[in-house]
Structure formats: C-alpha cells, structure tokens
PDB file of C-alpha atoms and ligand atoms in Angstrom:
ATOM      1  CA  MET I 249      49.262  22.352  -7.624  1.00 50.00           C
ATOM      2  CA  ARG I 250      47.662  25.689  -6.386  1.00 57.00           C
ATOM      3  CA  ASN I 251      48.287  26.639  -2.698  1.00 66.00           C
ATOM      4  CA  VAL I 252      45.434  25.528  -1.659  1.00 71.00           C
ATOM      5  CA  PRO I 253      44.851  27.285   2.479  1.00 76.00           C
ATOM      6  CA  LYS I 254      44.487  24.877   5.301  1.00 77.00           C
ATOM      7  CA  LYS I 255      41.356  26.200   6.758  1.00 78.00           C
ATOM      8  CA  LYS I 256      39.531  26.134   3.560  1.00 78.00           C
ATOM      9  CA  ILE I 257      40.172  22.344   3.321  1.00 74.00           C
ATOM     10  CA  ILE I 258      39.298  21.971   6.592  1.00 74.00           C
ATOM     11  CA  TYR I 259      36.036  23.322   6.043  1.00 75.00           C
ATOM     12  CA  GLY I 260      35.466  21.613   2.888  1.00 74.00           C
ATOM     13  CA  ALA I 261      36.150  18.175   4.759  1.00 72.00           C
ATOM     14  CA  VAL I 262      33.716  18.925   7.381  1.00 70.00           C
ATOM     15  CA  VAL I 263      30.712  20.341   4.547  1.00 70.00           C
ATOM     16  CA  VAL I 264      31.585  16.861   2.950  1.00 69.00           C
ATOM     17  CA  ILE I 265      31.325  14.495   6.289  1.00 62.00           C
ATOM     18  CA  PHE I 266      28.552  16.560   8.113  1.00 59.00           C
ATOM     19  CA  LEU I 267      26.285  15.873   3.755  1.00 62.00           C
ATOM     20  CA  ILE I 268      27.824  12.285   4.039  1.00 58.00           C
ATOM     21  CA  VAL I 269      25.747  11.935   7.906  1.00 51.00           C
ATOM     22  CA  LEU I 270      22.861  13.920   6.576  1.00 54.00           C
ATOM     23  CA  LEU I 271      22.325  12.052   3.092  1.00 54.00           C
ATOM     24  CA  HIS I 272      23.048   8.536   4.823  1.00 50.00           C
ATOM     25  CA  PRO I 273      19.416   6.394   4.889  1.00 49.00           C
ATOM     26  CA  ASP I 274      20.898   4.993   8.069  1.00 44.00           C
ATOM     27  CA  MET I 275      21.278   8.249   9.549  1.00 47.00           C
ATOM     28  CA  ASN I 276      17.967   9.632   8.987  1.00 48.00           C
ATOM     29  CA  GLY I 277      15.825   7.390  11.465  1.00 45.00           C
ATOM     30  CA  ARG I 278      15.642   4.145   9.211  1.00 47.00           C
ATOM     31  CA  ARG I 279      15.651   2.032  11.688  1.00 47.00           C
ATOM     32  CA  SER I 280      13.908   4.938  14.247  1.00 87.00           C
ATOM     33  CA  TYR I 281      10.487   3.136  14.269  1.00 96.00           C
ATOM     34  CA  GLU I 282       9.234   0.274  16.169  1.00 96.00           C
ATOM     35  CA  TYR I 283       8.019  -3.136  14.059  1.00 97.00           C
ATOM     36  CA  ILE I 284       7.078  -6.488  14.210  1.00 98.00           C
ATOM     37  CA  PRO I 285      10.221  -8.926  14.654  1.00 97.00           C
ATOM     38  CA  LYS I 286      10.338 -11.503  11.738  1.00 97.00           C
ATOM     39  CA  GLU I 287       9.872 -14.098  14.232  1.00 97.00           C
ATOM     40  CA  ALA I 288       6.870 -12.754  15.429  1.00 98.00           C
ATOM     41  CA  ILE I 289       4.732 -12.072  12.245  1.00 98.00           C
ATOM     42  CA  LEU I 290       3.387 -15.550  11.961  1.00 98.00           C
ATOM     43  CA  ASP I 291       1.907 -14.906  15.393  1.00 98.00           C
ATOM     44  CA  ASN I 292       0.418 -11.406  14.931  1.00 98.00           C
ATOM     45  CA  LEU I 293      -1.290 -12.152  11.495  1.00 98.00           C
ATOM     46  CA  TYR I 294      -5.239 -11.880  10.746  1.00 98.00           C
ATOM     47  CA  TYR I 295      -5.922 -15.350   9.589  1.00 98.00           C
ATOM     48  CA  ALA I 296      -9.332 -15.109   7.303  1.00 97.00           C
ATOM     49  CA  VAL I 297     -10.449 -16.158   3.980  1.00 96.00           C
ATOM     50  CA  THR I 298     -13.415 -15.572   2.286  1.00 94.00           C
ATOM     51  CA  LYS I 299     -16.057 -18.007   1.845  1.00 85.00           C
ATOM     52  CA  SER I 300     -17.682 -17.604  -1.065  1.00 73.00           C
ATOM     53  CA  PHE I 301     -14.361 -18.009  -3.157  1.00 70.00           C
ATOM     54  CA  LYS I 302     -14.141 -21.739  -3.919  1.00 72.00           C
ATOM     55  CA  LEU I 303     -10.797 -22.547  -2.695  1.00 69.00           C
ATOM     56  CA  ASN I 304      -9.257 -25.764  -4.320  1.00 70.00           C
ATOM     57  CA  ASN I 305      -9.762 -28.924  -2.328  1.00 73.00           C
ATOM     58  CA  SER I 306      -5.898 -29.536  -1.228  1.00 77.00           C
ATOM     59  CA  THR I 307      -5.491 -31.173   2.558  1.00 80.00           C
ATOM     60  CA  ASN I 308      -2.559 -29.361   3.137  1.00 92.00           C
ATOM     61  CA  GLU I 309      -2.868 -25.833   4.012  1.00 93.00           C
ATOM     62  CA  CYS I 310      -0.281 -23.103   2.950  1.00 96.00           C
ATOM     63  CA  ASP I 311       3.149 -22.786   5.479  1.00 97.00           C
ATOM     64  CA  TYR I 312       3.933 -18.795   5.576  1.00 98.00           C
ATOM     65  CA  ARG I 313       6.917 -19.158   7.397  1.00 97.00           C
ATOM     66  CA  ASP I 314       9.305 -19.430   4.426  1.00 96.00           C
ATOM     67  CA  ILE I 315       7.980 -16.343   2.930  1.00 97.00           C
ATOM     68  CA  VAL I 316       8.186 -14.323   5.705  1.00 98.00           C
ATOM     69  CA  PHE I 317      12.461 -15.368   6.073  1.00 97.00           C
ATOM     70  CA  ASP I 318      12.557 -14.980   2.124  1.00 97.00           C
ATOM     71  CA  ASP I 319      15.596 -13.272   1.983  1.00 95.00           C
ATOM     72  CA  THR I 320      14.930 -12.279  -2.166  1.00 95.00           C
ATOM     73  CA  THR I 321      14.850  -8.456  -3.592  1.00 95.00           C
ATOM     74  CA  LEU I 322      12.670  -8.222  -6.844  1.00 93.00           C
ATOM     75  CA  SER I 323      13.706  -6.321  -9.413  1.00 91.00           C
ATOM     76  CA  PRO I 324      10.872  -3.592 -10.441  1.00 90.00           C
ATOM     77  CA  SER I 325      11.463  -4.236 -14.260  1.00 84.00           C
ATOM     78  CA  LEU I 326       9.340  -7.510 -14.615  1.00 70.00           C
ATOM     79  CA  LYS I 327       8.009  -7.589 -18.391  1.00 67.00           C
ATOM     80  CA  ASP I 328       4.317  -9.643 -19.735  1.00 63.00           C
ATOM     81  CA  GLY I 329       6.603 -12.745 -20.310  1.00 63.00           C
ATOM     82  CA  ASP I 330       7.132 -13.122 -16.638  1.00 67.00           C
ATOM     83  CA  LEU I 331       3.808 -14.237 -16.038  1.00 70.00           C
ATOM     84  CA  ASP I 332       3.791 -17.461 -16.864  1.00 66.00           C
ATOM     85  CA  ASP I 333       0.127 -19.475 -17.508  1.00 63.00           C
ATOM     86  CA  GLY I 334       1.116 -21.459 -14.598  1.00 60.00           C
ATOM     87  CA  HIS I 335      -0.314 -18.696 -12.263  1.00 67.00           C
ATOM     88  CA  LYS I 336      -4.052 -19.277 -13.532  1.00 84.00           C
ATOM     89  CA  ILE I 337      -5.718 -15.757 -13.016  1.00 91.00           C
ATOM     90  CA  ARG I 338      -9.212 -15.648 -12.960  1.00 92.00           C
ATOM     91  CA  ALA I 339     -10.828 -13.247 -14.895  1.00 93.00           C
ATOM     92  CA  GLY I 340     -11.247 -10.179 -12.916  1.00 96.00           C
ATOM     93  CA  GLY I 341      -7.694 -10.485 -11.124  1.00 96.00           C
ATOM     94  CA  GLU I 342      -8.564 -13.216  -9.044  1.00 96.00           C
ATOM     95  CA  CYS I 343      -5.808 -16.131  -7.961  1.00 94.00           C
ATOM     96  CA  ALA I 344      -5.385 -18.315  -5.072  1.00 93.00           C
ATOM     97  CA  PRO I 345      -2.367 -20.908  -5.072  1.00 92.00           C
ATOM     98  CA  LEU I 346      -3.168 -24.425  -6.352  1.00 88.00           C
ATOM     99  CA  GLU I 347      -0.806 -26.359  -4.854  1.00 89.00           C
ATOM    100  CA  CYS I 348      -2.205 -25.464  -0.806  1.00 93.00           C
ATOM    101  CA  ARG I 349      -5.349 -24.209   0.773  1.00 93.00           C
ATOM    102  CA  PRO I 350      -4.431 -20.021   1.620  1.00 95.00           C
ATOM    103  CA  LYS I 351      -5.242 -18.741   4.871  1.00 96.00           C
ATOM    104  CA  PHE I 352      -5.631 -15.178   3.468  1.00 97.00           C
ATOM    105  CA  SER I 353      -7.894 -13.586   1.245  1.00 97.00           C
ATOM    106  CA  THR I 354      -6.322 -10.265   0.197  1.00 98.00           C
ATOM    107  CA  ALA I 355      -8.669  -8.072  -1.781  1.00 98.00           C
ATOM    108  CA  ILE I 356      -6.121  -5.151  -3.088  1.00 98.00           C
ATOM    109  CA  VAL I 357      -7.620  -1.771  -4.105  1.00 98.00           C
ATOM    110  CA  VAL I 358      -6.002   0.523  -6.573  1.00 98.00           C
ATOM    111  CA  PRO I 359      -7.448   4.604  -6.930  1.00 98.00           C
ATOM    112  CA  TYR I 360      -6.328   5.312 -10.723  1.00 98.00           C
ATOM    113  CA  ARG I 361      -6.539   7.851 -13.372  1.00 97.00           C
ATOM    114  CA  ASN I 362      -4.712   8.185 -16.491  1.00 95.00           C
ATOM    115  CA  ARG I 363      -1.484   6.122 -16.396  1.00 95.00           C
ATOM    116  CA  PRO I 364      -2.294   3.518 -18.565  1.00 95.00           C
ATOM    117  CA  GLU I 365       1.769   2.530 -19.002  1.00 93.00           C
ATOM    118  CA  GLN I 366       2.361   2.461 -14.834  1.00 95.00           C
ATOM    119  CA  LEU I 367      -0.903   0.024 -14.661  1.00 96.00           C
ATOM    120  CA  HIS I 368       0.235  -2.051 -16.570  1.00 94.00           C
ATOM    121  CA  ASP I 369       3.648  -2.197 -15.266  1.00 94.00           C
ATOM    122  CA  PHE I 370       2.068  -2.439 -11.808  1.00 96.00           C
ATOM    123  CA  LEU I 371      -0.554  -5.223 -13.054  1.00 96.00           C
ATOM    124  CA  ILE I 372       2.441  -7.757 -14.531  1.00 94.00           C
ATOM    125  CA  TYR I 373       4.540  -6.937 -11.219  1.00 95.00           C
ATOM    126  CA  MET I 374       1.833  -7.334  -8.412  1.00 96.00           C
ATOM    127  CA  HIS I 375       0.378 -10.630  -9.989  1.00 95.00           C
ATOM    128  CA  THR I 376       4.038 -12.010 -10.148  1.00 93.00           C
ATOM    129  CA  PHE I 377       4.568 -11.071  -6.186  1.00 95.00           C
ATOM    130  CA  LEU I 378       1.468 -12.142  -4.950  1.00 96.00           C
ATOM    131  CA  ARG I 379       1.423 -15.487  -6.800  1.00 93.00           C
ATOM    132  CA  ARG I 380       4.804 -15.854  -5.204  1.00 93.00           C
ATOM    133  CA  GLN I 381       2.905 -15.286  -1.598  1.00 97.00           C
ATOM    134  CA  GLN I 382       0.526 -18.241  -1.755  1.00 95.00           C
ATOM    135  CA  ILE I 383      -2.282 -15.692  -0.789  1.00 97.00           C
ATOM    136  CA  HIS I 384      -5.641 -16.271  -2.318  1.00 96.00           C
ATOM    137  CA  TYR I 385      -6.227 -12.223  -3.586  1.00 97.00           C
ATOM    138  CA  ARG I 386      -8.309  -9.954  -5.892  1.00 97.00           C
ATOM    139  CA  ILE I 387      -7.046  -6.702  -7.518  1.00 98.00           C
ATOM    140  CA  TYR I 388      -9.566  -3.952  -8.371  1.00 98.00           C
ATOM    141  CA  VAL I 389      -8.725  -1.017  -9.926  1.00 98.00           C
ATOM    142  CA  ILE I 390     -11.057   2.014  -9.081  1.00 98.00           C
ATOM    143  CA  GLU I 391     -11.037   4.671 -11.842  1.00 98.00           C
ATOM    144  CA  GLN I 392     -11.811   8.183 -12.002  1.00 98.00           C
ATOM    145  CA  LEU I 393     -13.542   9.265 -15.290  1.00 98.00           C
ATOM    146  CA  ASP I 394     -15.024  12.341 -14.285  1.00 97.00           C
ATOM    147  CA  SER I 395     -12.656  15.409 -14.311  1.00 96.00           C
ATOM    148  CA  LEU I 396     -12.498  16.712 -11.044  1.00 96.00           C
ATOM    149  CA  PRO I 397      -9.154  16.809  -9.316  1.00 96.00           C
ATOM    150  CA  PHE I 398      -8.193  13.168  -8.365  1.00 97.00           C
ATOM    151  CA  ASN I 399      -9.992  11.930  -5.200  1.00 98.00           C
ATOM    152  CA  ARG I 400      -7.683   8.768  -3.793  1.00 98.00           C
ATOM    153  CA  ALA I 401      -9.684   8.253  -0.412  1.00 98.00           C
ATOM    154  CA  LYS I 402     -13.336   8.336  -2.419  1.00 98.00           C
ATOM    155  CA  LEU I 403     -11.495   5.441  -4.717  1.00 98.00           C
ATOM    156  CA  MET I 404     -10.099   3.394  -2.101  1.00 98.00           C
ATOM    157  CA  ASN I 405     -13.471   3.744  -0.454  1.00 98.00           C
ATOM    158  CA  ILE I 406     -15.628   2.890  -3.426  1.00 98.00           C
ATOM    159  CA  GLY I 407     -13.250  -0.470  -4.194  1.00 98.00           C
ATOM    160  CA  ALA I 408     -13.660  -1.309  -0.032  1.00 98.00           C
ATOM    161  CA  LYS I 409     -17.068  -1.478  -0.028  1.00 98.00           C
ATOM    162  CA  LEU I 410     -17.282  -3.608  -3.276  1.00 98.00           C
ATOM    163  CA  ALA I 411     -14.413  -6.042  -1.935  1.00 98.00           C
ATOM    164  CA  MET I 412     -16.179  -6.292   1.930  1.00 98.00           C
ATOM    165  CA  LYS I 413     -19.176  -7.143  -0.078  1.00 97.00           C
ATOM    166  CA  ALA I 414     -17.523  -9.999  -2.214  1.00 96.00           C
ATOM    167  CA  GLY I 415     -16.489 -11.166   1.499  1.00 96.00           C
ATOM    168  CA  PHE I 416     -12.832 -10.246   1.869  1.00 98.00           C
ATOM    169  CA  PRO I 417     -11.716  -9.706   5.399  1.00 98.00           C
ATOM    170  CA  CYS I 418      -8.393  -8.348   4.553  1.00 98.00           C
ATOM    171  CA  LEU I 419      -8.241  -4.990   2.502  1.00 98.00           C
ATOM    172  CA  VAL I 420      -4.660  -3.506   0.873  1.00 98.00           C
ATOM    173  CA  LEU I 421      -5.301   0.045  -0.203  1.00 98.00           C
ATOM    174  CA  HIS I 422      -1.924   0.150  -2.489  1.00 98.00           C
ATOM    175  CA  ASP I 423      -1.212   3.363  -4.787  1.00 98.00           C
ATOM    176  CA  VAL I 424      -0.276   2.126  -8.551  1.00 98.00           C
ATOM    177  CA  ASP I 425       3.263   3.576  -8.855  1.00 97.00           C
ATOM    178  CA  LEU I 426       4.663   1.514  -5.934  1.00 97.00           C
ATOM    179  CA  LEU I 427       6.294  -1.683  -6.135  1.00 97.00           C
ATOM    180  CA  PRO I 428       6.832  -4.172  -3.306  1.00 98.00           C
ATOM    181  CA  LEU I 429      10.634  -5.379  -3.645  1.00 97.00           C
ATOM    182  CA  ARG I 430      10.449  -7.637  -0.895  1.00 97.00           C
ATOM    183  CA  PRO I 431       8.266 -10.724  -1.122  1.00 97.00           C
ATOM    184  CA  ALA I 432       8.713 -11.009   2.648  1.00 98.00           C
ATOM    185  CA  ASN I 433       6.210  -8.511   2.509  1.00 98.00           C
ATOM    186  CA  LEU I 434       3.508 -10.991   3.255  1.00 98.00           C
ATOM    187  CA  TYR I 435       0.553  -9.295   1.268  1.00 98.00           C
ATOM    188  CA  ALA I 436      -1.902 -10.442   4.300  1.00 98.00           C
ATOM    189  CA  CYS I 437      -3.761  -8.245   7.250  1.00 98.00           C
ATOM    190  CA  THR I 438      -2.053  -8.303  10.261  1.00 98.00           C
ATOM    191  CA  TYR I 439      -4.495  -7.730  13.782  1.00 98.00           C
ATOM    192  CA  ASN I 440      -3.637  -4.286  13.903  1.00 98.00           C
ATOM    193  CA  PRO I 441      -3.329  -2.343  10.334  1.00 98.00           C
ATOM    194  CA  ARG I 442       0.092  -2.342   8.720  1.00 98.00           C
ATOM    195  CA  HIS I 443       2.038   0.182   7.226  1.00 98.00           C
ATOM    196  CA  LEU I 444       3.614  -1.800   4.186  1.00 98.00           C
ATOM    197  CA  SER I 445       5.179   1.009   2.054  1.00 98.00           C
ATOM    198  CA  SER I 446       7.431   2.363   4.899  1.00 97.00           C
ATOM    199  CA  SER I 447      10.767   2.089   2.864  1.00 96.00           C
ATOM    200  CA  ILE I 448      10.316   4.051  -0.586  1.00 96.00           C
ATOM    201  CA  ASN I 449      13.306   4.337  -2.692  1.00 95.00           C
ATOM    202  CA  LYS I 450      11.831   8.377  -3.252  1.00 93.00           C
ATOM    203  CA  PHE I 451      12.125   9.368   0.264  1.00 94.00           C
ATOM    204  CA  ARG I 452      15.559   7.358   0.272  1.00 94.00           C
ATOM    205  CA  TYR I 453      14.339   4.886   2.326  1.00 95.00           C
ATOM    206  CA  VAL I 454      13.654   6.640   5.553  1.00 95.00           C
ATOM    207  CA  LEU I 455      10.351   7.135   6.949  1.00 96.00           C
ATOM    208  CA  PRO I 456       9.322  10.494   6.723  1.00 95.00           C
ATOM    209  CA  TYR I 457       6.922  10.939   9.525  1.00 96.00           C
ATOM    210  CA  LEU I 458       5.834   8.094  12.372  1.00 96.00           C
ATOM    211  CA  HIS I 459       2.199   8.825  11.889  1.00 95.00           C
ATOM    212  CA  LEU I 460       2.580   8.368   7.965  1.00 97.00           C
ATOM    213  CA  PHE I 461       0.252   5.732   7.204  1.00 98.00           C
ATOM    214  CA  GLY I 462      -0.231   6.567   3.097  1.00 97.00           C
ATOM    215  CA  GLY I 463       1.602   4.466  -0.001  1.00 98.00           C
ATOM    216  CA  ALA I 464       0.498   0.947   0.953  1.00 98.00           C
ATOM    217  CA  ILE I 465      -1.739  -0.111   3.834  1.00 98.00           C
ATOM    218  CA  ALA I 466      -3.162  -3.372   4.712  1.00 98.00           C
ATOM    219  CA  ILE I 467      -6.307  -3.091   7.509  1.00 98.00           C
ATOM    220  CA  ARG I 468      -9.120  -5.583   8.370  1.00 98.00           C
ATOM    221  CA  ALA I 469     -12.577  -5.295   6.673  1.00 98.00           C
ATOM    222  CA  ASP I 470     -13.860  -4.929  10.527  1.00 98.00           C
ATOM    223  CA  GLN I 471     -11.351  -2.462  11.506  1.00 98.00           C
ATOM    224  CA  PHE I 472     -12.288  -0.331   8.026  1.00 98.00           C
ATOM    225  CA  ARG I 473     -16.080  -0.020   8.964  1.00 98.00           C
ATOM    226  CA  THR I 474     -14.998   0.585  12.614  1.00 98.00           C
ATOM    227  CA  VAL I 475     -13.958   4.061  11.517  1.00 98.00           C
ATOM    228  CA  ASN I 476     -16.411   4.515   8.684  1.00 98.00           C
ATOM    229  CA  GLY I 477     -13.591   4.011   6.088  1.00 98.00           C
ATOM    230  CA  MET I 478     -11.791   7.299   5.059  1.00 98.00           C
ATOM    231  CA  SER I 479     -13.216  11.014   4.343  1.00 98.00           C
ATOM    232  CA  ASN I 480     -14.857  11.407   0.831  1.00 98.00           C
ATOM    233  CA  GLN I 481     -13.658  15.323   0.807  1.00 97.00           C
ATOM    234  CA  TYR I 482      -9.899  15.469   0.059  1.00 98.00           C
ATOM    235  CA  TYR I 483      -9.955  16.558  -3.554  1.00 97.00           C
ATOM    236  CA  GLY I 484      -5.935  16.875  -5.034  1.00 97.00           C
ATOM    237  CA  TRP I 485      -2.930  15.445  -3.087  1.00 96.00           C
ATOM    238  CA  GLY I 486      -2.371  14.971   0.104  1.00 96.00           C
ATOM    239  CA  GLY I 487      -3.834  14.954   3.404  1.00 97.00           C
ATOM    240  CA  GLU I 488      -6.331  12.517   3.006  1.00 98.00           C
ATOM    241  CA  ASP I 489      -4.167   9.423   4.662  1.00 98.00           C
ATOM    242  CA  ASP I 490      -3.167  12.079   7.485  1.00 98.00           C
ATOM    243  CA  ASP I 491      -6.530  11.873   8.087  1.00 98.00           C
ATOM    244  CA  PHE I 492      -7.428   8.373   8.122  1.00 98.00           C
ATOM    245  CA  TYR I 493      -4.527   7.582  10.930  1.00 98.00           C
ATOM    246  CA  SER I 494      -6.639  10.159  13.012  1.00 97.00           C
ATOM    247  CA  ARG I 495      -9.379   8.456  12.772  1.00 98.00           C
ATOM    248  CA  LEU I 496      -7.595   4.878  13.839  1.00 98.00           C
ATOM    249  CA  GLU I 497      -6.227   7.233  16.785  1.00 97.00           C
ATOM    250  CA  ASN I 498      -9.655   8.231  17.557  1.00 97.00           C
ATOM    251  CA  LYS I 499     -10.520   4.719  18.239  1.00 97.00           C
ATOM    252  CA  GLU I 500      -7.426   3.858  19.402  1.00 98.00           C
ATOM    253  CA  ILE I 501      -6.389   1.289  16.768  1.00 98.00           C
ATOM    254  CA  LYS I 502      -2.352   1.535  16.725  1.00 98.00           C
ATOM    255  CA  ILE I 503      -0.739   0.839  13.906  1.00 98.00           C
ATOM    256  CA  CYS I 504       1.902  -1.571  13.402  1.00 98.00           C
ATOM    257  CA  ARG I 505       4.969  -1.968  10.787  1.00 98.00           C
ATOM    258  CA  PHE I 506       7.428  -4.497   9.614  1.00 98.00           C
ATOM    259  CA  GLU I 507      10.965  -3.994   9.409  1.00 97.00           C
ATOM    260  CA  PRO I 508      12.503  -1.555   6.682  1.00 96.00           C
ATOM    261  CA  ALA I 509      14.441  -3.837   5.113  1.00 96.00           C
ATOM    262  CA  THR I 510      11.297  -6.156   4.210  1.00 97.00           C
ATOM    263  CA  SER I 511       9.281  -3.058   3.916  1.00 98.00           C
ATOM    264  CA  VAL I 512      11.313  -1.759   0.652  1.00 97.00           C
ATOM    265  CA  TYR I 513       9.011  -0.296  -2.318  1.00 98.00           C
ATOM    266  CA  TYR I 514      10.197   1.209  -5.651  1.00 97.00           C
ATOM    267  CA  MET I 515       8.093   4.109  -6.513  1.00 96.00           C
ATOM    268  CA  LEU I 516       7.501   4.858 -10.629  1.00 92.00           C
ATOM    269  CA  ASN I 517       8.054   7.817 -11.906  1.00 87.00           C
ATOM    270  CA  HIS I 518       5.482  10.343 -12.465  1.00 84.00           C
ATOM    271  CA  LYS I 519       4.617  13.919 -12.818  1.00 85.00           C
ATOM    272  CA  PRO I 520       3.639  15.776  -9.048  1.00 86.00           C
ATOM    273  CA  GLU I 521      -0.163  15.526  -8.505  1.00 87.00           C
ATOM    274  CA  VAL I 522      -1.604  18.983  -8.270  1.00 91.00           C
ATOM    275  CA  LYS I 523      -2.005  19.325  -4.294  1.00 95.00           C
ATOM    276  CA  GLY I 524      -5.304  20.000  -2.488  1.00 96.00           C
ATOM    277  CA  GLU I 525      -5.843  23.357  -1.693  1.00 93.00           C
ATOM    278  CA  GLN I 526      -8.459  22.554   1.708  1.00 95.00           C
ATOM    279  CA  ARG I 527      -5.972  19.629   3.186  1.00 97.00           C
ATOM    280  CA  HIS I 528      -4.989  21.443   6.137  1.00 97.00           C
ATOM    281  CA  ALA I 529      -8.318  22.945   7.003  1.00 96.00           C
ATOM    282  CA  LEU I 530      -9.817  19.626   6.686  1.00 97.00           C
ATOM    283  CA  LEU I 531      -7.529  17.582   8.483  1.00 96.00           C
ATOM    284  CA  ASP I 532      -8.108  20.201  11.468  1.00 95.00           C
ATOM    285  CA  ARG I 533     -11.445  19.110  12.228  1.00 94.00           C
ATOM    286  CA  ALA I 534     -10.678  15.414  10.901  1.00 94.00           C
ATOM    287  CA  GLU I 535     -11.784  13.416  13.856  1.00 90.00           C
ATOM    288  CA  LYS I 536     -14.697  15.444  14.138  1.00 93.00           C
ATOM    289  CA  ARG I 537     -16.428  14.816  10.610  1.00 95.00           C
ATOM    290  CA  MET I 538     -15.260  11.195  10.803  1.00 96.00           C
ATOM    291  CA  PRO I 539     -19.456   9.201  12.028  1.00 96.00           C
ATOM    292  CA  LEU I 540     -20.671  11.397   8.802  1.00 96.00           C
ATOM    293  CA  ASP I 541     -17.963  11.776   6.186  1.00 98.00           C
ATOM    294  CA  GLY I 542     -16.993   8.046   4.640  1.00 98.00           C
ATOM    295  CA  LEU I 543     -18.587   4.775   4.175  1.00 98.00           C
ATOM    296  CA  ASN I 544     -21.813   5.957   5.318  1.00 98.00           C
ATOM    297  CA  ASN I 545     -22.111   8.647   3.352  1.00 97.00           C
ATOM    298  CA  LEU I 546     -20.633   7.380  -0.077  1.00 98.00           C
ATOM    299  CA  LYS I 547     -21.812   8.359  -3.550  1.00 98.00           C
ATOM    300  CA  TYR I 548     -20.685   7.861  -6.915  1.00 98.00           C
ATOM    301  CA  THR I 549     -22.244   7.034 -10.090  1.00 98.00           C
ATOM    302  CA  GLU I 550     -20.800   3.404 -11.452  1.00 98.00           C
ATOM    303  CA  ILE I 551     -20.037   4.455 -15.084  1.00 98.00           C
ATOM    304  CA  ALA I 552     -18.681   0.582 -16.279  1.00 98.00           C
ATOM    305  CA  ALA I 553     -17.550  -2.692 -14.622  1.00 98.00           C
ATOM    306  CA  THR I 554     -15.653  -5.155 -16.452  1.00 98.00           C
ATOM    307  CA  LEU I 555     -13.335  -8.047 -15.403  1.00 97.00           C
ATOM    308  CA  HIS I 556     -10.415  -7.838 -17.283  1.00 96.00           C
ATOM    309  CA  PRO I 557      -8.330 -10.356 -17.220  1.00 94.00           C
ATOM    310  CA  LEU I 558      -6.131  -8.966 -14.656  1.00 96.00           C
ATOM    311  CA  PHE I 559      -8.429  -6.593 -12.361  1.00 97.00           C
ATOM    312  CA  THR I 560     -11.405  -5.997 -11.559  1.00 98.00           C
ATOM    313  CA  HIS I 561     -11.901  -2.742 -13.505  1.00 98.00           C
ATOM    314  CA  ILE I 562     -14.926  -0.442 -11.825  1.00 98.00           C
ATOM    315  CA  MET I 563     -15.243   2.895 -14.130  1.00 98.00           C
ATOM    316  CA  ILE I 564     -16.775   5.829 -11.658  1.00 98.00           C
ATOM    317  CA  ASN I 565     -17.836   9.344 -11.609  1.00 98.00           C
ATOM    318  CA  ILE I 566     -16.919  10.707  -8.434  1.00 94.00           C
TER     319      ILE I 566
HETATM  320  C1  LIG U1572       1.019  14.063   2.972  1.00 57.65           C
HETATM  321  C2  LIG U1572       0.622  12.868   2.576  1.00 57.65           C
HETATM  322  C3  LIG U1572       1.705  12.148   1.852  1.00 57.65           C
HETATM  323  C4  LIG U1572       2.658  12.466   2.915  1.00 57.65           C
HETATM  324  C5  LIG U1572       4.214  12.032   1.994  1.00 57.65           C
HETATM  325  C6  LIG U1572       1.885  14.141   3.876  1.00 57.65           C
HETATM  326  O1  LIG U1572       2.330  16.228   3.908  1.00 57.65           O
HETATM  327  O2  LIG U1572      -0.226  15.062   4.019  1.00 57.65           O
HETATM  328  O3  LIG U1572      -0.929  12.616   2.307  1.00 57.65           O
HETATM  329  O4  LIG U1572       1.253  11.057   2.345  1.00 57.65           O
HETATM  330  O5  LIG U1572       3.103  13.900   2.894  1.00 57.65           O
HETATM  331  O6  LIG U1572       4.128  12.229   0.698  1.00 57.65           O
END
C-alpha cells in the first residue's frame, strides 16, 4: 500500500466525522421543536362533526386512543387492490366508519394541476390511510385549468370555502405529493392549527425552520375564517405558506405539531415548480394585506364540478 502521510489520514477522518454529524438527521434539530406529547393528544383535539352528513346509527362512539398510539409505518407504495370495497366510499370521495360513530369530520383540500399519476397514487393511499383512522372525511381536489402560474393558496381558499359551505369544521390543506406514513398522525383538527408534515424525507426528516407551515396542515374552519383564509396573490412556487403563518401570528393564533416520529411523510418525485417572482415583496406586506386579500375577495370561474368515486373534483380558472 502507498505510504499516506499521517496528517492526511487525520484530516480525512475529521472531514468524514464532520460530514456524518452534519448530515445525520438527529444532529439537525430533528427533535428541536416543541410538540404535543402522545398522552396529551386526545385532550388537544377539536371534537366536531358536520351536521348535514348522515352518520351511521351506531350507539358506540369511535375511540381514538389506539390510533394515536399506533406505531405502524405504512409503505408509500399502496396499489389499487389495497383499496377494498369494504371502504364504502361515497361518490365525491366521502367516507365515514361503519363500525362506530366518528367524532371528527375533516375536509382534505388538495390543489392540483397536471400530475395525473401522482393524483392517482395519492388518492389510493389516502383513502386507505384515512379509513384506518375512523374519521368522517371528504377529499376535494381543486384543479387549476388556465395557463397562469400555479396559485396554490387561491386553490386552497376555493376548496376551503366549498368545504365550509358543506359544514366541515376542520380543514386539512394538503399537497398532492405528500403521503403521511404514520396512521398515528390523526387527520383531525387540534384546538390550535397544526403543521402535520414536519418530518419529510426530502428534508431528511428535519424541520427546515420553526415557522414552516406548508405541505400539509390542519386548521379549524373558524380559525381559517378569522385570518381571512390565505392570500390570493401568490403565483408560482413559494411564500404563500409563510404568508399564512404571519396571518396566524398577527391574530395571535399559535401553531402546534405532533412529535417528529409521528409526522413522517414521503414526498413523491416531481420536477421543481417555477418560483414566484413576487413572493418576497408580497411577504413583506403580508399582514397589511390580510384584511383585504383572502376569502373576502375570492373570485374565480368554476368550469366544472364532478363527483368522482374517489374525490370531489372542482375545475376552475383563477
Ligand atoms: C418557501 C415556502 C416553502 C419552504 C419549504 C420557503 O423558502 O417560502 O413556501 O414551503 O421554503 O420548501
């Protein structure tokens, strides 16, 4: 073997150790955010169901203790066959447990454009995941048809508005490329808005910054109204979730999270979106715009609305 100088070996070892420390998720603040401990989750949930939906006549209420303590991790590659008929999903992607009376009604709002395979995988996965949680839910997919840059937040407002009109007390605002891997990550609202996706594979399971409030979040309908929903002005990628966070901050509404191990998500692969050019300028004036820009000035054209077997499909031009 060639004679390698001692200095070089020591230098190499230091670099390797440094990289291990730097790249290891546990060394990157994975546990550095506050979260609701498992034992306290049931006391922090917001128990509310829609009045209009006919729930079953079961006398026993669903019990959520087991799901909160469930330590299963699902595989992100569920296929069509995994969605069995027993799920009894109603047209429009609405479902409720048959075996007990649910204590939560959640609308899952998904902004969407041009990713049919991803949408297919998302729907199969989510119905399997949600069915296991014994909640009442409905999936709304809001599709932007025009050729303007994608406006995620405006699509969220549109879906939220429809879901609130249908009486949903809890909204989950969800990207189509994210799959929650832990059934313990209950898709119900907590009293405070909750960041669900704090531990994503793409970010090596590290929360990039403490006030990140994008990806998948759960918020009570009344709180969503209090902040006038999200801004309608963010075209292209980025900033709209930070804007939403500053709205909550402005109204002194604190966010919360579950522990990192429960908040694990798998991000499906896709090409990066075009970044929004105006996002920094918009963010600078986020709080000032809140009273005028959001649910109260929401305008769009609905092109079609259909009840697909797995989701409510709203097609719009923004
Ligand atoms: C963007 C957010 C995004 C976050 C994580 C931020 O720079 O403004 O919109 O969610 O990065 O990707």
